[in-house]
């Protein structure tokens, strides 16, 4: 049996929802459906979730969200009219408006897009709707309660009728609504897939699966047919944004495959994400992803390698500031620490430097920005001679200066750091070296 999650573009218009209906009704294994809030209908449109955050902001500022709510109302009223939905959508919208005006956190507001989508889609499909708040649970400290949730979802595994669940949110022990991070409906889909012991978790979006690299940087890159869980983690952590990076955790417990599919081109097989790709004919490099916006702290100290506790003391300073570290390339007398910029925001750089100075008294310390990290990912590289040589030759030929190199012992990826200005050029050069 299959769990199918549909993203925002698949929910954006009546035409898209009718496609969803066709997809679901074409395969009786597709019994569990998870929906996002309606996304953008055209490039300058606003996602319903963003409107809902704006509604909450309006209520905080003016005491009522009525202005923004009328835009949200118009979208759902139109959607229901186009689909011929009989449910009294205005009654639901009144309830949402009242709830936002009475709420004290943005989460309730943000969650209502998924809730309303589920109301609409369950009627269109003739499926039952189960509110995510009744099955997706958080603990008192706000962390996701995986085991309680799994038990609650499992109760629906043998349901005769198809079920639609809203994505993105669940309930706290105090009954309030809490959302996952943005894009979290993917995570809900994975939770439901685990709970009902699905054979496959189909994640329906608006692209034909993962591509080897970012299509904004390389013209029509090749698609990825199969990907392992580990490769997916590496690629999504480094910026490949097709799927929420946490989606892997629930499904990997039972080894459930994820199939990324395109609602707007359902004949395409998409990308299959499996516990392992052993036995598949996969290329040496599976994907190339990267992100700009990294900070490097570089330290020098003579005889650093002999000073026991040096690294620990430096890392303790970062821990005290709540900073998590991306990479730590070291030399005999040097140590570099790479952090992503978004983490350091709000913490005065001088304070970090002074604290490190106080802890280890380096001969030299400097902080620099504008480092882009690129991850070249693939299990295949472990057994292929010359992968690194090919990468570095490609960068050399493109005139790119490499500022950092890091390869994990698992040989699943090679990370290179380059100046941000060389980022796009580097991705294209590496892609062409392997796939051009
Ligand atoms: N609607 C939410 C968002 O825009 C969650 C999701 O679509 O997965 O982030």
Tab-separated table of C-alpha atoms and ligand atoms in Angstrom:
chain	number	residue	atom	x	y	z
A	1	UNK	CA	0.000	0.000	0.000
A	2	UNK	CA	1.144	3.536	-0.733
A	3	UNK	CA	1.200	6.837	1.127
A	4	UNK	CA	1.034	9.823	-1.240
A	5	UNK	CA	2.008	13.311	-0.190
A	6	UNK	CA	1.087	16.202	-2.461
A	7	UNK	CA	2.940	19.509	-2.271
A	8	UNK	CA	1.679	23.078	-2.534
A	9	UNK	CA	1.637	23.349	-6.337
A	10	UNK	CA	-0.447	20.170	-6.519
A	11	UNK	CA	-2.969	21.893	-4.232
A	12	UNK	CA	-2.854	25.362	-5.787
A	13	UNK	CA	-5.690	25.179	-8.323
A	14	UNK	CA	-8.781	23.111	-9.094
A	15	UNK	CA	-7.026	21.760	-12.204
A	16	UNK	CA	-4.096	20.554	-10.097
A	17	UNK	CA	-6.399	18.955	-7.521
A	18	UNK	CA	-8.247	17.169	-10.318
A	19	UNK	CA	-4.877	15.745	-11.419
A	20	UNK	CA	-4.323	14.580	-7.868
A	21	UNK	CA	-7.702	12.875	-7.949
A	22	UNK	CA	-6.828	11.083	-11.173
A	23	UNK	CA	-3.496	9.924	-9.750
A	24	UNK	CA	-5.073	8.602	-6.553
A	25	UNK	CA	-7.997	6.893	-8.222
A	26	UNK	CA	-5.750	5.230	-10.841
A	27	UNK	CA	-4.129	2.985	-8.230
A	28	UNK	CA	-6.106	1.376	-5.415
A	29	UNK	CA	-2.910	0.997	-3.382
A	30	UNK	CA	-2.900	4.795	-2.945
A	31	UNK	CA	-5.035	4.812	0.189
A	32	UNK	CA	-3.337	7.370	2.403
A	33	UNK	CA	-2.964	10.956	1.251
A	34	UNK	CA	-1.084	13.807	2.942
A	35	UNK	CA	-1.641	17.334	1.686
A	36	UNK	CA	0.198	20.653	1.830
A	37	UNK	CA	-1.475	24.050	1.840
A	38	UNK	CA	-2.197	25.565	-1.591
A	39	UNK	CA	1.033	26.978	-2.990
A	40	UNK	CA	1.682	29.502	-5.726
A	41	UNK	CA	-0.561	29.499	-8.807
A	42	UNK	CA	1.892	31.657	-10.770
A	43	UNK	CA	5.377	32.972	-10.037
A	44	UNK	CA	4.347	36.176	-8.226
A	45	UNK	CA	1.546	34.557	-6.274
A	46	UNK	CA	1.713	34.122	-2.461
A	47	UNK	CA	1.539	30.699	-0.817
A	48	UNK	CA	-1.427	30.242	1.509
A	49	UNK	CA	0.986	29.417	4.359
A	50	UNK	CA	2.683	32.795	3.886
A	51	UNK	CA	-0.730	34.503	3.890
A	52	UNK	CA	-1.527	32.725	7.145
A	53	UNK	CA	1.705	33.909	8.773
A	54	UNK	CA	0.777	37.404	7.561
A	55	UNK	CA	-2.711	36.994	9.068
A	56	UNK	CA	-1.170	36.207	12.441
A	57	UNK	CA	1.150	39.233	12.137
A	58	UNK	CA	-1.860	41.403	11.292
A	59	UNK	CA	-3.767	40.144	14.320
A	60	UNK	CA	-0.728	40.888	16.565
A	61	UNK	CA	-0.486	44.393	15.191
A	62	UNK	CA	-4.143	45.352	14.847
A	63	UNK	CA	-6.021	42.903	17.045
A	64	UNK	CA	-7.761	41.235	14.099
A	65	UNK	CA	-6.633	39.403	10.972
A	66	UNK	CA	-9.655	40.332	8.876
A	67	UNK	CA	-7.765	42.012	6.012
A	68	UNK	CA	-5.409	39.163	5.210
A	69	UNK	CA	-8.136	36.672	5.983
A	70	UNK	CA	-10.257	38.010	3.154
A	71	UNK	CA	-7.500	37.109	0.661
A	72	UNK	CA	-7.305	33.593	2.133
A	73	UNK	CA	-11.080	33.304	2.070
A	74	UNK	CA	-11.211	34.333	-1.585
A	75	UNK	CA	-8.719	31.598	-2.524
A	76	UNK	CA	-10.586	28.792	-0.807
A	77	UNK	CA	-14.027	29.965	-1.898
A	78	UNK	CA	-12.851	30.049	-5.510
A	79	UNK	CA	-11.140	26.668	-5.204
A	80	UNK	CA	-14.259	25.050	-3.763
A	81	UNK	CA	-16.512	26.633	-6.377
A	82	UNK	CA	-14.241	25.401	-9.198
A	83	UNK	CA	-14.154	21.905	-7.734
A	84	UNK	CA	-17.865	21.778	-6.926
A	85	UNK	CA	-17.092	21.073	-3.264
A	86	UNK	CA	-20.258	21.079	-1.164
A	87	UNK	CA	-18.673	21.500	2.266
A	88	UNK	CA	-19.546	24.859	3.804
A	89	UNK	CA	-16.053	26.283	3.415
A	90	UNK	CA	-17.083	29.649	4.844
A	91	UNK	CA	-17.977	27.941	8.110
A	92	UNK	CA	-14.429	26.492	8.283
A	93	UNK	CA	-12.938	29.856	7.338
A	94	UNK	CA	-14.927	31.635	10.072
A	95	UNK	CA	-13.570	29.131	12.575
A	96	UNK	CA	-9.996	29.713	11.335
A	97	UNK	CA	-10.394	33.509	11.522
A	98	UNK	CA	-11.713	33.283	15.069
A	99	UNK	CA	-8.932	30.863	16.024
A	100	UNK	CA	-6.204	33.157	14.664
A	101	UNK	CA	-7.677	36.160	16.459
A	102	UNK	CA	-7.608	34.205	19.719
A	103	UNK	CA	-4.233	32.491	19.255
A	104	UNK	CA	-0.970	33.383	20.929
A	105	UNK	CA	1.466	31.751	18.516
A	106	UNK	CA	1.856	31.746	14.739
A	107	UNK	CA	1.740	27.939	14.570
A	108	UNK	CA	-2.028	27.608	14.729
A	109	UNK	CA	-2.440	30.121	11.901
A	110	UNK	CA	0.297	28.539	9.767
A	111	UNK	CA	-1.217	25.078	10.118
A	112	UNK	CA	-4.645	26.029	8.780
A	113	UNK	CA	-3.644	25.916	5.108
A	114	UNK	CA	-2.997	22.174	5.364
A	115	UNK	CA	-6.138	21.712	7.446
A	116	UNK	CA	-8.342	23.429	4.855
A	117	UNK	CA	-6.630	21.582	1.992
A	118	UNK	CA	-7.482	18.308	3.708
A	119	UNK	CA	-11.137	19.366	4.095
A	120	UNK	CA	-11.320	20.071	0.349
A	121	UNK	CA	-9.332	17.067	-0.897
A	122	UNK	CA	-11.107	14.532	1.314
A	123	UNK	CA	-14.409	15.573	-0.236
A	124	UNK	CA	-13.003	15.540	-3.772
A	125	UNK	CA	-11.639	12.014	-3.271
A	126	UNK	CA	-14.526	10.720	-1.169
A	127	UNK	CA	-11.975	9.827	1.539
A	128	UNK	CA	-12.192	10.278	5.301
A	129	UNK	CA	-10.235	13.160	6.830
A	130	UNK	CA	-8.189	12.552	9.987
A	131	UNK	CA	-6.878	15.689	11.678
A	132	UNK	CA	-3.094	15.604	12.102
A	133	UNK	CA	-3.591	17.067	15.599
A	134	UNK	CA	-5.154	13.752	16.657
A	135	UNK	CA	-2.236	11.587	15.545
A	136	UNK	CA	0.940	13.695	15.292
A	137	UNK	CA	2.145	14.449	18.807
A	138	UNK	CA	4.861	16.523	20.417
A	139	UNK	CA	6.381	16.167	23.884
A	140	UNK	CA	6.298	18.877	26.570
A	141	UNK	CA	9.708	20.151	25.460
A	142	UNK	CA	8.412	20.663	21.911
A	143	UNK	CA	10.279	17.713	20.373
A	144	UNK	CA	8.406	15.329	18.126
A	145	UNK	CA	7.033	12.268	19.944
A	146	UNK	CA	7.846	9.631	17.333
A	147	UNK	CA	6.705	6.536	19.176
A	148	UNK	CA	3.372	7.843	20.493
A	149	UNK	CA	2.652	9.223	17.018
A	150	UNK	CA	3.543	5.929	15.403
A	151	UNK	CA	1.125	4.033	17.649
A	152	UNK	CA	-1.671	6.500	16.905
A	153	UNK	CA	-1.113	6.433	13.139
A	154	UNK	CA	-0.859	2.623	13.113
A	155	UNK	CA	-4.502	2.429	14.256
A	156	UNK	CA	-5.513	3.559	10.779
A	157	UNK	CA	-3.367	1.045	8.904
A	158	UNK	CA	-6.261	-1.287	8.112
A	159	UNK	CA	-8.828	1.393	7.399
A	160	UNK	CA	-11.316	0.301	4.731
A	161	UNK	CA	-11.728	3.844	3.520
A	162	UNK	CA	-9.002	6.056	2.071
A	163	UNK	CA	-7.756	8.744	4.464
A	164	UNK	CA	-6.533	12.302	3.945
A	165	UNK	CA	-4.204	13.803	6.575
A	166	UNK	CA	-3.187	17.468	6.635
A	167	UNK	CA	0.614	17.813	6.639
A	168	UNK	CA	2.959	20.123	8.546
A	169	UNK	CA	1.542	20.122	12.088
A	170	UNK	CA	0.570	18.185	15.180
A	171	UNK	CA	-0.502	18.808	18.749
A	172	UNK	CA	1.368	19.617	21.965
A	173	UNK	CA	0.376	17.983	25.283
A	174	UNK	CA	-1.305	21.295	26.289
A	175	UNK	CA	-3.564	20.882	23.197
A	176	UNK	CA	-2.001	23.763	21.273
A	177	UNK	CA	-1.037	23.294	17.635
A	178	UNK	CA	2.629	23.096	16.699
A	179	UNK	CA	4.082	23.061	13.185
A	180	UNK	CA	7.254	21.459	11.861
A	181	UNK	CA	9.778	23.645	10.064
A	182	UNK	CA	8.809	24.982	6.632
A	183	UNK	CA	8.203	22.279	4.064
A	184	UNK	CA	7.358	19.933	6.932
A	185	UNK	CA	4.465	18.177	5.160
A	186	UNK	CA	7.145	15.951	3.613
A	187	UNK	CA	8.002	14.879	7.135
A	188	UNK	CA	4.324	14.217	7.929
A	189	UNK	CA	4.130	12.002	4.829
A	190	UNK	CA	7.111	9.999	6.049
A	191	UNK	CA	5.572	9.649	9.527
A	192	UNK	CA	2.313	8.349	8.062
A	193	UNK	CA	4.221	5.966	5.757
A	194	UNK	CA	5.994	4.459	8.743
A	195	UNK	CA	2.830	4.334	10.876
A	196	UNK	CA	0.743	2.442	8.321
A	197	UNK	CA	3.750	0.340	7.156
A	198	UNK	CA	3.516	1.531	3.567
A	199	UNK	CA	5.342	-0.310	0.779
A	200	UNK	CA	6.348	3.025	-0.665
A	201	UNK	CA	6.091	6.696	0.255
A	202	UNK	CA	5.229	8.627	-2.902
A	203	UNK	CA	6.095	12.304	-2.635
A	204	UNK	CA	4.309	14.141	-5.444
A	205	UNK	CA	5.752	17.505	-6.359
A	206	UNK	CA	6.168	19.644	-9.489
A	207	UNK	CA	9.501	18.311	-10.777
A	208	UNK	CA	10.577	14.928	-12.171
A	209	UNK	CA	12.517	14.047	-9.039
A	210	UNK	CA	16.051	15.006	-8.044
A	211	UNK	CA	18.444	16.295	-10.628
A	212	UNK	CA	22.178	15.762	-10.499
A	213	UNK	CA	22.596	19.444	-9.757
A	214	UNK	CA	20.715	22.717	-9.498
A	215	UNK	CA	18.996	23.489	-12.842
A	216	UNK	CA	19.502	27.209	-12.176
A	217	UNK	CA	23.253	26.653	-12.466
A	218	UNK	CA	23.453	24.005	-15.179
A	219	UNK	CA	21.200	23.818	-18.202
A	220	UNK	CA	18.866	20.764	-18.014
A	221	UNK	CA	20.963	18.579	-15.741
A	222	UNK	CA	20.373	14.830	-15.801
A	223	UNK	CA	17.775	13.356	-13.464
A	224	UNK	CA	18.714	10.978	-10.649
A	225	UNK	CA	16.968	7.603	-10.947
A	226	UNK	CA	18.023	6.065	-7.653
A	227	UNK	CA	19.499	7.570	-4.542
A	228	UNK	CA	20.373	6.009	-1.203
A	229	UNK	CA	19.072	7.430	2.077
A	230	UNK	CA	22.608	8.519	2.928
A	231	UNK	CA	23.123	10.283	-0.386
A	232	UNK	CA	19.794	12.031	0.020
A	233	UNK	CA	20.813	13.328	3.472
A	234	UNK	CA	24.063	14.686	2.119
A	235	UNK	CA	22.436	16.351	-0.877
A	236	UNK	CA	19.492	17.869	0.957
A	237	UNK	CA	21.677	19.087	3.798
A	238	UNK	CA	23.814	20.862	1.233
A	239	UNK	CA	20.894	22.589	-0.415
A	240	UNK	CA	19.086	20.216	-2.797
A	241	UNK	CA	15.573	21.295	-1.870
A	242	UNK	CA	13.200	18.771	-3.432
A	243	UNK	CA	12.458	17.053	-0.114
A	244	UNK	CA	12.542	18.205	3.523
A	245	UNK	CA	15.854	16.850	4.904
A	246	UNK	CA	14.204	15.227	7.961
A	247	UNK	CA	11.844	13.121	5.840
A	248	UNK	CA	14.283	10.265	5.824
A	249	UNK	CA	14.201	9.578	9.574
A	250	UNK	CA	10.743	7.992	9.949
A	251	UNK	CA	11.006	5.844	6.805
A	252	UNK	CA	14.533	4.610	7.352
A	253	UNK	CA	13.464	2.771	10.510
A	254	UNK	CA	11.626	0.237	8.366
A	255	UNK	CA	13.477	0.796	5.099
A	256	UNK	CA	10.457	2.224	3.228
A	257	UNK	CA	11.421	3.596	-0.208
A	258	UNK	CA	10.551	7.179	-1.118
A	259	UNK	CA	9.522	7.851	-4.690
A	260	UNK	CA	9.620	11.498	-5.805
A	261	UNK	CA	7.007	11.977	-8.548
A	262	UNK	CA	5.643	14.817	-10.641
A	263	UNK	CA	1.894	15.543	-10.392
A	264	UNK	CA	2.140	17.380	-13.707
A	265	UNK	CA	3.958	14.549	-15.501
A	266	UNK	CA	2.789	11.384	-13.741
A	267	UNK	CA	4.180	9.010	-16.388
A	268	UNK	CA	7.721	9.866	-15.334
A	269	UNK	CA	9.179	7.360	-12.861
A	270	UNK	CA	10.850	10.144	-10.838
A	271	UNK	CA	13.582	9.433	-8.296
A	272	UNK	CA	13.572	6.341	-6.089
A	273	UNK	CA	15.231	6.784	-2.689
A	274	UNK	CA	16.247	3.457	-1.187
A	275	UNK	CA	17.998	2.223	1.946
A	276	UNK	CA	20.875	1.183	-0.295
A	277	UNK	CA	21.631	1.394	-4.007
A	278	UNK	CA	23.853	-1.671	-3.997
A	279	UNK	CA	23.218	-3.792	-7.064
A	280	UNK	CA	21.948	-0.809	-9.067
A	281	UNK	CA	23.888	0.503	-11.990
A	282	UNK	CA	24.541	3.983	-10.585
A	283	UNK	CA	27.063	6.546	-11.797
A	284	UNK	CA	30.187	7.218	-9.745
A	285	UNK	CA	28.806	10.604	-8.719
A	286	UNK	CA	25.128	10.756	-7.815
A	287	UNK	CA	24.690	14.450	-7.212
A	288	UNK	CA	26.376	17.809	-6.746
A	289	UNK	CA	24.882	20.294	-4.299
A	290	UNK	CA	26.165	23.311	-2.487
A	291	UNK	CA	25.472	26.479	-0.650
A	292	UNK	CA	26.935	29.899	-0.258
A	293	UNK	CA	27.075	31.820	2.988
A	294	UNK	CA	29.702	30.155	5.169
A	295	UNK	CA	32.041	31.689	7.717
A	296	UNK	CA	35.572	30.411	8.331
A	297	UNK	CA	37.506	31.005	11.535
A	298	UNK	CA	41.206	30.326	10.890
A	299	UNK	CA	43.679	29.811	13.723
A	300	UNK	CA	47.441	29.423	13.756
A	301	UNK	CA	49.577	28.451	16.677
A	302	UNK	CA	53.104	27.047	16.649
A	303	UNK	CA	53.213	23.524	18.129
A	304	UNK	CA	49.417	23.378	18.160
A	305	UNK	CA	49.460	19.664	17.395
A	306	UNK	CA	51.287	18.946	20.655
A	307	UNK	CA	48.934	20.984	22.819
A	308	UNK	CA	46.514	18.508	24.307
A	309	UNK	CA	42.961	19.858	24.496
A	310	UNK	CA	43.507	22.658	21.929
A	311	UNK	CA	40.619	21.632	19.665
A	312	UNK	CA	38.341	20.914	22.608
A	313	UNK	CA	38.916	24.377	24.078
A	314	UNK	CA	38.164	26.085	20.756
A	315	UNK	CA	35.044	23.996	20.234
A	316	UNK	CA	33.862	24.687	23.794
A	317	UNK	CA	33.808	28.404	22.996
A	318	UNK	CA	31.598	27.730	19.988
A	319	UNK	CA	29.383	25.442	22.047
A	320	UNK	CA	28.911	28.187	24.636
A	321	UNK	CA	27.749	30.491	21.838
A	322	UNK	CA	25.328	27.813	20.591
A	323	UNK	CA	27.162	27.415	17.284
A	324	UNK	CA	27.323	24.089	15.498
A	325	UNK	CA	30.298	23.387	13.302
A	326	UNK	CA	30.159	22.242	9.674
A	327	UNK	CA	33.786	21.282	8.999
A	328	UNK	CA	37.122	21.419	10.819
A	329	UNK	CA	40.056	21.027	8.447
A	330	UNK	CA	43.320	21.016	10.444
A	331	UNK	CA	47.044	21.207	9.744
A	332	UNK	CA	49.990	20.714	12.110
A	333	UNK	CA	49.883	24.285	13.366
A	334	UNK	CA	46.558	25.427	11.901
A	335	UNK	CA	42.895	24.825	12.421
A	336	UNK	CA	39.972	26.154	10.404
A	337	UNK	CA	36.383	26.020	11.494
A	338	UNK	CA	33.581	26.384	9.010
A	339	UNK	CA	30.164	27.554	10.199
A	340	UNK	CA	27.142	28.573	8.209
A	341	UNK	CA	26.455	32.316	8.247
A	342	UNK	CA	22.871	32.036	9.386
A	343	UNK	CA	24.051	30.607	12.697
A	344	UNK	CA	26.485	33.379	13.510
A	345	UNK	CA	23.892	36.091	12.864
A	346	UNK	CA	23.320	38.145	15.953
A	347	UNK	CA	26.503	37.012	17.738
A	348	UNK	CA	29.188	39.722	17.653
A	349	UNK	CA	32.223	38.340	15.798
A	350	UNK	CA	34.602	40.172	18.078
A	351	UNK	CA	33.159	38.340	21.057
A	352	UNK	CA	33.746	34.937	19.422
A	353	UNK	CA	37.322	35.884	18.487
A	354	UNK	CA	38.075	37.288	21.948
A	355	UNK	CA	36.715	34.183	23.637
A	356	UNK	CA	38.813	31.885	21.429
A	357	UNK	CA	41.858	34.074	22.114
A	358	UNK	CA	41.182	33.774	25.824
A	359	UNK	CA	40.817	29.990	25.572
A	360	UNK	CA	43.854	28.998	23.471
A	361	UNK	CA	45.969	32.127	22.918
A	362	UNK	CA	46.638	31.557	19.181
A	363	UNK	CA	49.476	33.299	17.299
A	364	UNK	CA	46.986	34.389	14.679
A	365	UNK	CA	43.227	34.279	14.302
A	366	UNK	CA	41.002	35.650	11.564
A	367	UNK	CA	37.448	35.312	10.459
A	368	UNK	CA	36.371	35.420	6.835
A	369	UNK	CA	33.113	35.159	4.962
A	370	UNK	CA	32.040	34.400	1.409
A	371	UNK	CA	32.970	30.735	1.378
A	372	UNK	CA	30.768	28.503	-0.751
A	373	UNK	CA	30.734	24.787	0.002
A	374	UNK	CA	30.122	22.212	-2.719
A	375	UNK	CA	29.401	18.559	-1.941
A	376	UNK	CA	30.071	15.969	-4.596
A	377	UNK	CA	28.107	12.945	-3.419
A	378	UNK	CA	28.014	9.302	-4.484
A	379	UNK	CA	28.716	5.851	-3.074
A	380	UNK	CA	30.368	5.030	-6.387
A	381	UNK	CA	33.431	7.153	-5.648
A	382	UNK	CA	34.646	4.708	-2.988
A	383	UNK	CA	35.649	2.200	-5.662
A	384	UNK	CA	36.487	4.546	-8.502
A	385	UNK	CA	40.040	5.624	-8.965
A	386	UNK	CA	40.529	9.227	-9.960
A	387	UNK	CA	37.277	10.796	-8.777
A	388	UNK	CA	39.068	13.458	-6.747
A	389	UNK	CA	41.560	14.010	-9.557
A	390	UNK	CA	38.696	14.627	-11.968
A	391	UNK	CA	37.064	17.154	-9.623
A	392	UNK	CA	40.251	19.087	-8.969
A	393	UNK	CA	41.306	19.046	-12.613
A	394	UNK	CA	37.907	20.427	-13.587
A	395	UNK	CA	38.244	23.230	-11.046
A	396	UNK	CA	41.829	23.941	-12.099
A	397	UNK	CA	40.796	24.136	-15.760
A	398	UNK	CA	37.993	26.527	-14.815
A	399	UNK	CA	40.507	28.750	-13.020
A	400	UNK	CA	38.944	28.200	-9.610
A	401	UNK	CA	41.036	28.504	-6.467
A	402	UNK	CA	40.074	25.823	-3.929
A	403	UNK	CA	40.039	27.078	-0.359
A	404	UNK	CA	39.041	23.925	1.472
A	405	UNK	CA	38.914	20.182	0.837
A	406	UNK	CA	37.223	17.653	3.081
A	407	UNK	CA	36.534	13.993	2.453
A	408	UNK	CA	34.845	11.799	5.035
A	409	UNK	CA	36.298	8.349	5.642
A	410	UNK	CA	33.073	6.801	4.335
A	411	UNK	CA	34.028	8.155	0.891
A	412	UNK	CA	30.418	9.121	0.334
A	413	UNK	CA	31.289	12.697	-0.467
A	414	UNK	CA	34.025	15.152	-1.220
A	415	UNK	CA	33.450	18.696	-0.028
A	416	UNK	CA	35.255	21.603	-1.613
A	417	UNK	CA	35.160	25.196	-0.443
A	418	UNK	CA	35.514	27.961	-3.035
A	419	UNK	CA	34.980	31.717	-3.101
A	420	UNK	CA	31.300	32.555	-3.530
A	421	UNK	CA	32.078	34.334	-6.793
A	422	UNK	CA	33.339	31.007	-8.206
A	423	UNK	CA	30.373	28.973	-6.994
A	424	UNK	CA	28.278	28.691	-10.166
A	425	UNK	CA	31.364	28.220	-12.332
A	426	UNK	CA	32.620	25.418	-10.077
A	427	UNK	CA	29.326	23.506	-10.060
A	428	UNK	CA	29.132	23.703	-13.851
A	429	UNK	CA	32.773	22.598	-14.239
A	430	UNK	CA	32.315	19.568	-11.957
A	431	UNK	CA	29.029	18.615	-13.600
A	432	UNK	CA	30.586	18.768	-17.056
A	433	UNK	CA	33.575	16.703	-15.982
A	434	UNK	CA	31.310	13.809	-14.957
A	435	UNK	CA	28.205	14.204	-17.099
A	436	UNK	CA	29.054	16.654	-19.867
B	1	LIG	N1	2.762	24.731	3.818
B	1	LIG	C1	3.986	24.609	4.554
B	1	LIG	C2	5.058	25.470	3.925
B	1	LIG	O1	4.789	26.227	3.014
B	1	LIG	C3	4.407	23.214	4.742
B	1	LIG	C4	4.569	22.393	3.497
B	1	LIG	O2	4.079	22.765	2.429
B	1	LIG	O3	5.204	21.361	3.551
B	1	LIG	O4	6.182	25.430	4.368
